[in-house]
XYZ file of C-alpha atoms in Angstrom:
725
model
C 129.602 103.123 87.024
C 130.688 102.484 83.182
C 131.770 104.910 81.163
C 129.908 107.213 79.074
C 129.948 105.834 76.386
C 128.537 103.136 76.857
C 125.807 104.542 79.404
C 124.448 106.542 76.641
C 124.748 104.772 73.480
C 120.991 105.257 73.211
C 121.401 109.192 73.517
C 119.425 111.421 70.822
C 120.218 111.729 67.505
C 120.687 115.690 67.493
C 125.016 116.172 67.890
C 124.588 119.823 69.853
C 122.587 117.270 72.748
C 125.372 117.332 75.589
C 125.245 114.277 77.647
C 123.954 114.631 81.320
C 126.205 114.171 84.033
C 126.641 110.734 85.872
C 125.756 111.020 89.403
C 126.026 108.575 92.053
C 122.787 108.752 94.363
C 122.521 106.772 97.475
C 121.130 103.325 97.504
C 119.217 101.782 99.995
C 121.292 99.909 101.904
C 124.585 100.833 100.576
C 126.524 103.017 103.016
C 123.080 104.162 105.011
C 119.500 103.741 104.461
C 116.136 105.815 103.886
C 114.751 105.995 106.949
C 111.288 108.086 107.468
C 111.506 109.436 104.338
C 115.082 110.890 104.566
C 118.808 109.707 104.079
C 120.423 107.639 107.383
C 124.330 107.421 106.951
C 125.278 103.761 107.988
C 127.463 105.216 111.134
C 123.993 106.812 112.487
C 121.402 103.664 111.735
C 121.899 102.574 115.637
C 119.278 103.899 117.757
C 117.336 104.729 114.417
C 117.442 102.227 111.393
C 118.320 99.374 114.290
C 115.924 99.680 116.862
C 116.700 98.414 120.831
C 116.435 94.757 120.707
C 114.529 94.627 123.574
C 111.373 96.948 121.961
C 110.419 95.423 118.832
C 108.365 92.790 117.189
C 110.740 90.531 115.149
C 113.926 91.697 116.848
C 116.502 88.794 117.905
C 115.405 88.567 121.013
C 111.691 88.184 120.228
C 111.719 86.577 117.664
C 110.759 81.781 118.775
C 113.328 79.475 117.397
C 110.742 77.656 115.842
C 109.782 78.104 112.186
C 105.740 78.837 111.190
C 104.029 75.756 110.059
C 103.387 75.527 106.664
C 101.018 78.424 105.348
C 99.715 80.190 108.171
C 101.100 81.780 111.046
C 102.578 80.321 114.430
C 99.329 81.122 116.695
C 95.754 80.762 117.084
C 93.912 83.966 116.990
C 90.456 82.177 117.712
C 88.362 82.878 120.144
C 87.355 78.857 121.043
C 90.950 78.221 120.390
C 90.394 75.431 117.624
C 90.432 77.852 114.707
C 86.826 78.478 114.106
C 85.327 81.101 115.838
C 86.566 85.269 115.118
C 85.201 88.682 115.556
C 87.096 90.038 112.004
C 87.638 88.416 109.277
C 90.256 90.031 106.610
C 89.979 88.932 102.970
C 93.257 89.938 101.527
C 96.741 90.502 102.483
C 97.953 93.171 99.846
C 99.117 96.705 101.491
C 94.879 97.277 102.042
C 94.933 94.012 103.558
C 98.277 94.349 105.429
C 97.273 98.117 106.371
C 93.566 97.049 107.950
C 95.241 94.298 109.839
C 97.889 96.060 111.517
C 95.341 98.496 112.613
C 92.992 95.920 113.861
C 95.976 94.819 116.014
C 96.069 97.330 118.286
C 92.755 96.358 120.002
C 91.967 93.249 122.336
C 90.023 91.521 118.932
C 90.678 88.207 117.052
C 91.151 88.746 113.923
C 92.084 86.216 111.100
C 93.176 87.085 107.630
C 92.959 84.690 104.672
C 94.749 85.219 101.760
C 94.870 83.184 98.454
C 98.140 83.328 97.351
C 101.514 81.350 98.349
C 102.366 84.649 100.499
C 101.156 87.869 101.684
C 101.456 91.249 99.053
C 101.534 88.565 95.332
C 98.679 90.665 94.178
C 98.670 93.884 92.717
C 100.911 94.999 95.301
C 103.600 93.424 94.100
C 103.448 94.611 90.689
C 103.008 98.289 91.130
C 105.555 101.251 90.928
C 105.538 101.747 94.828
C 104.843 105.395 94.435
C 103.768 107.522 97.739
C 101.998 109.863 95.743
C 100.249 113.482 97.334
C 97.095 113.714 95.745
C 97.541 116.066 92.760
C 96.146 113.940 90.333
C 92.897 112.915 92.292
C 89.289 114.172 91.082
C 88.559 116.521 94.203
C 85.606 114.554 96.041
C 86.418 111.308 95.104
C 87.821 108.629 97.963
C 91.055 108.977 95.649
C 91.302 112.635 96.910
C 89.698 111.876 100.689
C 92.745 109.124 101.148
C 95.246 109.770 99.028
C 97.443 113.229 101.026
C 95.890 111.891 104.618
C 97.700 108.960 103.824
C 101.052 110.269 101.873
C 101.750 112.317 105.588
C 101.388 109.129 107.721
C 104.327 107.027 105.630
C 107.104 109.132 107.613
C 105.698 107.895 111.223
C 105.133 104.385 109.937
C 108.635 103.697 108.352
C 110.211 105.120 112.089
C 107.765 102.128 113.357
C 108.166 99.447 110.345
C 111.636 100.431 108.844
C 110.750 98.899 105.245
C 112.531 101.724 103.694
C 111.000 104.881 102.602
C 112.462 107.717 100.594
C 110.299 110.940 99.978
C 111.693 111.632 96.706
C 109.416 114.328 95.247
C 107.785 114.133 91.940
C 107.620 116.297 88.614
C 105.110 116.153 85.974
C 106.961 117.487 82.641
C 105.350 119.399 80.426
C 107.123 120.137 76.801
C 104.856 123.120 75.086
C 102.310 126.083 76.808
C 98.931 123.807 76.313
C 100.748 121.351 79.085
C 101.764 124.330 81.077
C 98.010 124.989 81.834
C 97.618 121.428 82.308
C 100.292 121.720 85.133
C 98.339 124.633 86.632
C 94.931 122.684 86.574
C 96.541 119.905 88.265
C 98.003 122.370 90.774
C 94.721 124.072 91.628
C 93.130 120.547 92.032
C 96.001 119.275 94.141
C 95.614 122.238 96.669
C 91.879 121.664 96.445
C 92.529 118.423 97.867
C 94.759 119.719 100.730
C 98.553 118.811 98.784
C 101.171 121.058 100.558
C 103.503 121.997 98.925
C 103.414 122.388 94.912
C 104.948 124.624 92.924
C 105.568 124.962 88.615
C 109.236 125.402 88.019
C 110.617 126.884 85.128
C 113.256 125.039 82.812
C 116.438 126.250 84.272
C 114.912 124.978 87.553
C 114.118 122.090 85.761
C 117.186 120.777 84.440
C 119.379 121.808 87.745
C 117.266 118.909 89.909
C 117.114 116.718 86.712
C 119.806 117.010 83.973
C 118.992 113.679 82.457
C 115.146 115.043 81.286
C 114.026 115.515 78.095
C 115.641 118.739 77.108
C 112.342 119.665 75.268
C 110.770 119.904 78.738
C 109.975 123.629 79.596
C 108.609 123.267 83.429
C 107.337 120.903 85.529
C 104.640 120.663 88.438
C 107.063 119.695 91.637
C 105.189 117.883 94.990
C 108.230 117.524 96.860
C 106.031 115.520 99.305
C 105.721 112.282 97.134
C 107.753 109.207 98.134
C 107.999 105.986 96.809
C 108.931 102.747 98.935
C 109.493 99.066 97.607
C 105.284 97.977 97.771
C 105.903 94.618 98.380
C 107.968 94.800 101.560
C 105.962 97.480 103.106
C 103.372 95.379 102.841
C 105.117 92.571 104.585
C 106.112 95.016 107.050
C 102.899 95.697 107.705
C 101.283 91.998 107.920
C 104.777 91.168 110.305
C 103.692 93.650 112.744
C 100.486 92.392 113.087
C 101.206 88.986 113.238
C 104.004 89.951 115.910
C 100.614 91.491 117.759
C 98.264 88.851 117.402
C 96.437 88.419 114.080
C 96.764 85.515 112.565
C 97.405 84.570 108.683
C 96.431 82.224 106.894
C 97.555 82.278 103.221
C 97.037 79.565 100.009
C 93.341 79.789 101.872
C 91.029 80.998 99.064
C 87.530 82.328 99.799
C 85.080 79.929 98.496
C 81.531 80.852 99.605
C 80.134 82.975 102.537
C 77.114 82.311 103.850
C 74.882 83.910 107.440
C 74.423 81.336 110.117
C 71.241 81.110 111.672
C 70.580 83.213 115.256
C 71.609 81.920 118.007
C 70.482 82.494 121.707
C 71.286 85.772 121.755
C 69.775 86.562 118.032
C 73.060 86.816 116.916
C 73.903 86.079 113.411
C 77.466 84.980 112.402
C 79.515 85.043 108.507
C 80.187 81.568 107.562
C 83.162 81.625 105.402
C 84.341 78.790 103.160
C 88.255 78.568 102.558
C 90.018 76.087 99.925
C 93.410 75.415 101.340
C 95.741 74.758 98.530
C 99.703 73.441 98.000
C 101.959 72.482 95.148
C 101.873 69.235 94.060
C 105.690 69.334 94.397
C 104.594 69.728 98.228
C 102.199 67.109 97.783
C 104.152 64.713 96.661
C 107.002 65.266 98.736
C 104.241 64.718 101.672
C 103.183 61.671 100.230
C 106.511 59.950 99.586
C 107.125 60.477 103.788
C 103.984 59.022 104.141
C 103.083 61.247 107.142
C 104.275 60.156 110.671
C 103.211 57.285 111.408
C 104.671 55.650 108.249
C 108.141 55.414 110.050
C 106.433 53.145 112.725
C 104.475 51.528 110.291
C 107.536 50.315 108.535
C 109.609 49.307 111.739
C 106.301 47.452 112.619
C 106.432 45.819 109.330
C 109.534 45.060 109.649
C 109.683 44.109 113.010
C 106.873 41.374 112.444
C 108.670 39.826 109.462
C 111.211 39.094 111.099
C 109.693 37.758 113.713
C 107.514 35.061 111.181
C 110.798 34.606 109.223
C 112.235 33.513 112.523
C 109.261 30.937 113.010
C 110.148 29.668 109.667
C 113.837 28.786 110.273
C 112.919 27.693 113.073
C 110.999 25.224 111.790
C 113.498 24.426 109.057
C 115.149 23.523 111.331
C 113.231 20.994 113.352
C 114.333 17.527 112.643
C 110.875 16.341 113.365
C 109.139 17.786 110.633
C 109.234 16.374 107.157
C 111.629 17.710 104.816
C 108.903 19.146 102.637
C 107.686 21.040 105.255
C 110.790 22.131 106.482
C 111.970 22.932 103.044
C 108.676 25.345 102.123
C 108.877 27.174 105.825
C 112.858 28.159 104.910
C 111.390 29.481 101.284
C 108.567 31.228 102.648
C 110.723 32.872 105.750
C 113.376 33.926 103.038
C 110.686 35.647 100.967
C 109.170 37.126 103.988
C 112.267 38.823 105.438
C 113.273 39.706 101.559
C 110.054 41.007 100.868
C 110.346 43.597 103.882
C 113.797 44.398 104.067
C 113.488 45.630 100.523
C 110.097 47.387 101.028
C 111.961 49.186 103.897
C 114.967 50.077 102.030
C 113.065 51.031 98.963
C 111.144 53.605 101.707
C 114.490 54.812 102.869
C 115.731 55.755 99.910
C 112.473 57.278 97.961
C 111.798 59.231 101.466
C 112.458 62.754 100.830
C 115.163 63.762 103.167
C 114.621 66.439 105.639
C 117.602 68.955 105.904
C 119.470 69.289 109.609
C 121.409 71.788 111.118
C 124.714 70.296 110.918
C 124.098 69.035 107.276
C 126.732 70.924 104.969
C 125.036 72.796 102.841
C 126.487 72.330 99.443
C 124.703 69.278 99.511
C 121.521 70.385 100.203
C 122.269 73.122 97.512
C 123.228 70.114 95.311
C 119.569 68.086 95.343
C 117.855 71.332 95.005
C 116.115 71.963 91.344
C 118.150 74.637 89.687
C 116.827 78.061 88.804
C 113.880 77.698 85.711
C 114.875 80.888 82.945
C 113.108 79.575 79.990
C 109.412 77.694 78.723
C 106.719 77.910 80.185
C 103.410 79.566 79.649
C 102.414 82.881 80.944
C 100.131 83.844 84.210
C 96.666 84.497 82.904
C 94.879 87.083 83.744
C 92.169 86.014 86.027
C 95.012 84.268 87.885
C 96.869 87.801 88.204
C 93.335 88.610 90.685
C 94.408 85.930 93.098
C 98.352 86.419 92.997
C 99.749 85.782 89.655
C 102.720 83.737 90.326
C 102.111 82.867 94.298
C 98.425 81.144 92.602
C 97.895 78.109 92.597
C 98.178 77.459 88.441
C 101.828 78.477 88.377
C 102.627 75.689 90.326
C 100.568 73.092 90.107
C 98.508 73.749 93.196
C 95.792 70.960 94.322
C 93.428 70.839 97.058
C 94.598 69.932 100.089
C 91.112 70.616 102.498
C 88.124 73.112 102.971
C 88.314 74.765 106.256
C 85.374 76.685 107.730
C 85.637 79.489 110.313
C 82.934 81.764 111.598
C 83.248 85.701 111.947
C 80.607 88.744 113.191
C 82.425 90.999 110.819
C 84.258 90.502 107.652
C 86.149 92.802 105.397
C 86.397 92.690 101.641
C 89.884 93.491 100.594
C 90.702 91.128 98.258
C 91.833 93.215 95.080
C 90.913 92.179 91.300
C 88.516 89.062 93.285
C 86.750 91.746 95.389
C 83.595 91.740 92.916
C 83.500 88.177 93.792
C 83.823 87.935 97.031
C 80.840 90.836 97.123
C 78.400 88.275 95.546
C 78.902 85.312 97.861
C 76.663 87.911 100.147
C 74.097 88.834 97.022
C 76.135 92.485 96.282
C 76.750 92.745 93.175
C 77.118 96.835 93.481
C 80.408 96.726 91.542
C 82.624 94.747 88.380
C 86.718 94.743 88.694
C 87.466 95.777 85.639
C 90.960 95.053 85.790
C 93.887 97.505 83.901
C 96.872 95.670 83.377
C 100.101 97.926 83.964
C 103.580 95.927 82.564
C 107.084 97.572 83.419
C 110.794 96.781 82.939
C 113.393 97.234 85.085
C 116.941 98.348 84.345
C 120.090 97.425 86.008
C 121.295 99.826 89.098
C 123.878 101.475 86.523
C 120.922 103.035 85.076
C 119.415 104.979 88.867
C 121.384 108.144 88.689
C 119.488 109.578 85.792
C 116.595 110.634 88.045
C 116.152 111.224 91.955
C 112.572 112.487 90.781
C 109.565 110.177 90.063
C 108.871 111.498 86.326
C 105.743 111.824 85.251
C 104.435 113.612 81.688
C 101.504 115.389 81.671
C 98.510 112.743 82.641
C 96.369 111.368 79.747
C 92.304 111.724 80.650
C 91.315 108.397 79.871
C 94.512 106.736 80.769
C 95.612 108.313 83.715
C 98.600 109.374 85.125
C 100.918 107.643 82.410
C 104.444 106.182 81.685
C 106.736 107.318 84.183
C 110.446 106.840 84.823
C 111.466 106.608 88.588
C 114.837 105.175 90.592
C 113.543 102.804 93.277
C 114.946 102.890 96.345
C 117.779 100.046 95.847
C 118.782 102.273 92.475
C 117.386 100.822 89.992
C 115.271 102.272 87.282
C 111.683 101.340 86.705
C 110.389 101.758 83.414
C 106.363 101.563 82.916
C 103.410 101.229 83.642
C 101.206 100.740 80.387
C 97.226 100.554 81.158
C 95.770 97.984 78.897
C 91.927 97.596 80.577
C 91.256 93.846 79.990
C 87.570 93.986 78.487
C 89.562 96.130 75.264
C 90.529 92.760 73.461
C 93.089 95.656 71.646
C 94.746 96.626 74.579
C 94.847 93.364 76.537
C 95.494 90.960 73.678
C 98.695 93.339 72.680
C 102.429 91.116 71.851
C 105.066 91.269 73.921
C 107.159 93.116 71.719
C 104.341 96.110 71.219
C 104.515 96.288 75.233
C 108.384 96.599 75.491
C 108.021 99.481 72.411
C 105.151 101.241 74.019
C 106.785 101.128 77.520
C 109.781 102.303 75.982
C 108.697 105.170 73.766
C 107.097 106.752 76.145
C 109.805 106.410 78.787
C 112.385 107.884 76.146
C 109.648 111.294 75.529
C 110.898 112.292 79.683
C 114.459 110.878 80.048
C 116.166 109.818 76.480
C 119.028 108.791 77.821
C 118.543 105.298 79.640
C 119.842 102.677 77.681
C 117.127 99.987 76.823
C 119.722 96.628 77.239
C 120.599 97.288 80.583
C 117.063 95.336 81.180
C 117.326 92.732 83.634
C 113.675 92.579 84.261
C 110.473 92.921 83.337
C 106.550 92.082 85.349
C 103.143 93.291 85.309
C 100.187 93.565 87.720
C 96.556 93.825 87.438
C 94.895 97.022 88.976
C 91.892 96.595 90.220
C 89.567 98.977 88.588
C 85.898 99.106 89.376
C 82.708 100.057 87.373
C 82.224 102.859 89.915
C 85.170 104.432 89.055
C 85.871 105.287 92.670
C 87.293 103.635 95.695
C 84.481 101.516 97.254
C 85.034 102.154 101.347
C 81.196 101.141 102.929
C 79.545 99.124 104.404
C 77.950 96.590 102.151
C 73.902 97.365 102.060
C 73.746 93.827 101.677
C 74.526 93.195 104.981
C 76.132 96.251 106.941
C 78.629 93.791 109.033
C 80.428 93.333 105.824
C 82.938 96.117 104.963
C 84.511 96.828 101.315
C 87.432 98.112 100.717
C 87.522 96.826 97.003
C 88.483 98.480 93.690
C 91.182 100.289 95.332
C 94.004 100.917 92.083
C 96.335 103.778 92.010
C 97.024 105.887 94.170
C 95.895 102.840 96.834
C 99.611 102.201 98.380
C 99.740 105.938 99.144
C 96.493 105.876 100.840
C 96.386 102.723 102.855
C 96.981 104.000 106.075
C 94.068 106.163 105.740
C 92.199 104.262 104.303
C 92.786 101.554 107.462
C 91.290 104.053 110.219
C 88.421 104.422 107.785
C 87.586 101.162 108.041
C 88.007 100.626 111.765
C 85.141 103.801 111.776
C 82.994 101.765 109.424
C 83.183 98.520 111.673
C 82.219 100.815 114.839
C 79.837 102.280 112.849
C 78.467 98.449 112.153
C 78.340 97.195 115.714
C 81.781 95.462 116.748
C 83.609 96.698 120.346
C 86.960 98.556 120.296
C 88.694 98.262 123.067
C 92.762 99.463 123.211
C 95.109 96.379 123.857
C 98.259 97.879 126.085
C 100.684 95.499 124.788
C 100.570 96.626 121.371
C 103.656 96.950 119.869
C 104.514 99.518 116.802
C 107.885 98.754 116.583
C 109.379 96.020 113.921
C 113.116 95.320 113.308
C 114.359 95.489 109.971
C 115.299 92.525 107.963
C 118.640 94.008 106.071
C 121.130 94.583 106.915
C 123.079 98.020 105.213
C 126.728 97.262 104.020
C 130.044 99.234 103.663
C 131.071 98.065 100.629
C 132.458 94.143 101.289
C 133.545 94.703 104.835
C 133.099 92.444 106.797
C 131.744 90.222 104.132
C 132.714 86.972 102.629
C 132.081 85.188 99.449
C 133.004 81.836 97.905
C 131.807 77.947 97.179
C 129.074 76.568 98.579
C 129.743 75.273 102.095
C 133.183 77.325 102.307
C 132.019 80.233 104.183
C 128.336 78.915 105.553
C 127.269 78.737 108.879
C 125.584 75.282 110.199
C 122.321 77.550 111.366
C 123.222 77.209 115.510
C 122.436 79.691 117.849
C 125.079 80.448 119.301
C 127.519 83.811 118.692
C 129.853 82.339 116.485
C 127.491 80.766 114.111
C 125.786 84.175 114.187
C 129.196 86.256 113.345
C 129.489 83.351 110.114
C 125.851 84.164 108.935
C 127.019 87.933 109.008
C 130.015 87.537 106.887
C 128.405 84.516 104.609
C 127.131 85.611 101.202
C 124.574 83.946 99.242
C 123.084 86.256 97.064
C 126.683 87.795 94.613
C 124.816 90.644 93.123
C 122.839 92.243 96.021
C 125.278 91.251 98.883
C 122.438 89.323 100.653
C 124.032 87.719 103.667
C 122.745 84.313 105.381
C 121.860 86.429 108.158
C 118.977 88.074 106.475
C 117.874 85.454 104.788
C 117.592 83.228 108.217
C 116.139 86.578 109.899
C 113.421 86.340 107.572
C 112.289 82.924 108.057
C 112.758 83.182 111.635
C 110.175 86.340 111.066
C 106.067 85.882 111.730
C 104.870 84.935 108.507
C 105.234 81.401 106.830
C 108.079 81.265 104.014
C 108.592 77.820 102.405
C 110.239 79.608 98.586
C 112.824 81.536 97.220
C 110.292 83.694 96.039
C 109.179 85.085 99.985
C 112.713 85.230 100.562
C 113.199 87.372 97.127
C 110.779 89.948 98.195
C 112.428 90.102 101.712
C 116.079 90.034 100.939
C 116.271 90.896 97.615
C 118.085 87.791 96.752
C 118.253 86.940 93.348
C 117.259 90.365 92.208
C 120.186 91.364 91.036
C 121.349 92.055 87.630
C 122.472 88.142 86.849
C 118.747 87.663 88.562
C 119.849 84.136 90.593
C 121.735 82.603 87.336
C 123.070 79.678 88.393
C 126.262 79.896 86.579
C 127.117 83.005 88.224
C 126.934 82.378 91.942
C 123.469 79.887 92.038
C 121.980 82.127 94.783
C 118.033 80.481 94.348
C 119.854 76.807 95.328
C 122.099 78.597 98.011
C 118.061 80.325 99.704
C 116.567 76.876 99.113
C 119.491 75.356 101.021
C 118.706 77.737 103.945
C 114.858 77.417 103.945
C 114.990 74.013 103.834
C 117.619 73.971 107.267
C 115.329 75.936 108.930
C 112.267 74.968 108.338
C 113.413 71.142 108.952
C 112.354 70.187 105.786
C 113.494 68.352 102.575
C 114.353 70.886 99.919
C 112.399 69.279 97.338
C 109.429 71.166 99.236
C 110.982 74.480 99.044
C 109.488 76.378 96.034
C 111.842 78.497 93.380
C 110.819 81.341 91.404
C 108.152 80.053 88.428
C 108.879 81.378 84.923
C 107.913 83.591 82.616
C 105.238 84.926 85.461
C 104.077 88.038 83.691
C 107.287 88.447 81.727
C 107.395 90.245 78.912
C 110.956 89.291 78.198
C 111.849 85.603 76.231
C 114.053 84.285 78.588
C 115.084 85.400 82.509
C 118.746 85.317 81.304
C 118.019 88.019 78.018
C 121.099 87.708 75.478
C 122.789 89.788 73.395
C 120.018 89.117 70.613
C 117.213 90.250 72.765
C 119.025 93.739 73.820
C 119.681 94.408 70.416
C 116.046 93.770 70.000
C 115.212 96.442 73.072
C 117.377 99.042 71.514
C 115.420 98.702 68.302
C 112.060 99.055 69.798
C 113.463 102.435 71.949
C 114.281 103.585 68.232
C 110.447 103.059 66.907
């Protein structure tokens, strides 16, 4: 921790105000974990956070050694065995689509998930607060209210099974005057109407005992101990991994472009015919062209062999004294030209062909071939692109179409988030429109996370909702935000980055005046899928009852997601889908991370010093467990390899970043610090047996309001000035 002088450099001007104490709250993965809502010390993790390796999906004993194919899971879940016919197609793999896919995997069904982005959880799931709301703010009688509290109550058991990390930290809505206390009373009544338990209004004394760093002008707060928090993308990844382990097929980089109905078959049955455009990054396509496909080496070898034969014939003719001197000379020249041309053609092919990384190739050599991380320049992700995955969408990585795939299914579930209205219109359903609302955030270093243990809210705005919050994440960072910028309002949509930061900092300062904005390490934005109906859309489509909507799911959609999944199953039953329990369904998933006890058992060093060779023997596994590939977050080689060998395809450092936090620390993957991004690229290339040039990096600037990935002192000063406005 830093000294109090630095920690409280932004303290309010009131000289009588006493700085709050520096607390040391627990951080997920450090000497223990958050599991099923509570804290488990590292010595008690075996049998709880670390399950029996024989009884879980994703455990080493149950993980296949071969990597996933590019942009899809290993297995084909189709009924015809050709990747064409399915019972259900789910469009979208965020927390809603993932929860639905996992629920469907409990039954004997053929299920395919199509995700437009390069990984699961790349849409609104990636760009939100990760709060498991309790539901006191939702309008009674709305679908928000119907599913939020039941979903909240399912998270403890979900985390016992999936081990994504869940902390029941509670929330506090602050009131700074008597009028706002009345709002707290109304919220409490609303919550009780919605079935929310354990709500109570606490006075200033108890509030300051719970949270000594809150605004000292706060006079009361609504306390909801049932609220919790997760890392939203880790939650969605866990859902999708377990769904895939239980037979669901997932394809990424597949944008659904058309949905029609087939003519009736002999039984009078009609199916949905879904077309999905498969895209890949240009860097991958160029690498594949350079390799020339599996036949090119054979063709080149045949060319060299045939040219050698013809050259030999030419030399034979040149040595034949029965031929005229002119003919012999021409034969020799032709032989040399053929041999030289073919030799240099083959040599050029060998030089230009991307080098496939093998198990025993030294890591430092592979990492040196990897492109360095980017942290300046570039163009921000457009709002429209955020509907399909933002930085994981094709426009962020110069994607190109590879092919258009066609599949059929008896039922379709529309969980496409910001694009769900477009998917609906493909079947003639024009009953709603998505009106995206942008939410911007600033993420501060771990040394700021001690300022709150609860999630802190202001009294809600009647139009903009819950308001800008302050929250310590599961991993100990302090998160500030979000804004609520409706994209149909130009003045909100087109706010400058500086204005966005000023708004966030000023609002958060009213909740916790002690944080230091100079500790900002990251900024991001998510697009919430608000709908023109003003409520979630969870229903059978009027255009076709076999087409099920899970659309327009904004906050508190993450909290409601497991309950929404149960409702989708009910609607599919109502639509005529037969459900038979799958007796082999395994609800348990092993975690990817390993909790650390400081630096005990870990080794840091230059590339190649501690790296394993990627083999499966015990000595190599021991090296993986000790070898640190991300210094800031203490991520080991074993954790990275564990993630790659799971059931979802991984071909970018962004995918590993979301699963292990490699590159998420205060240095943000700075190549001059520990160069973790290139280290991770080398591991992905080795595990996937591909050229390192095919491994994607972290795009910049994506949705960040910061001017550069590694902010300098001038920008830090600007942030502090913006907090004062």
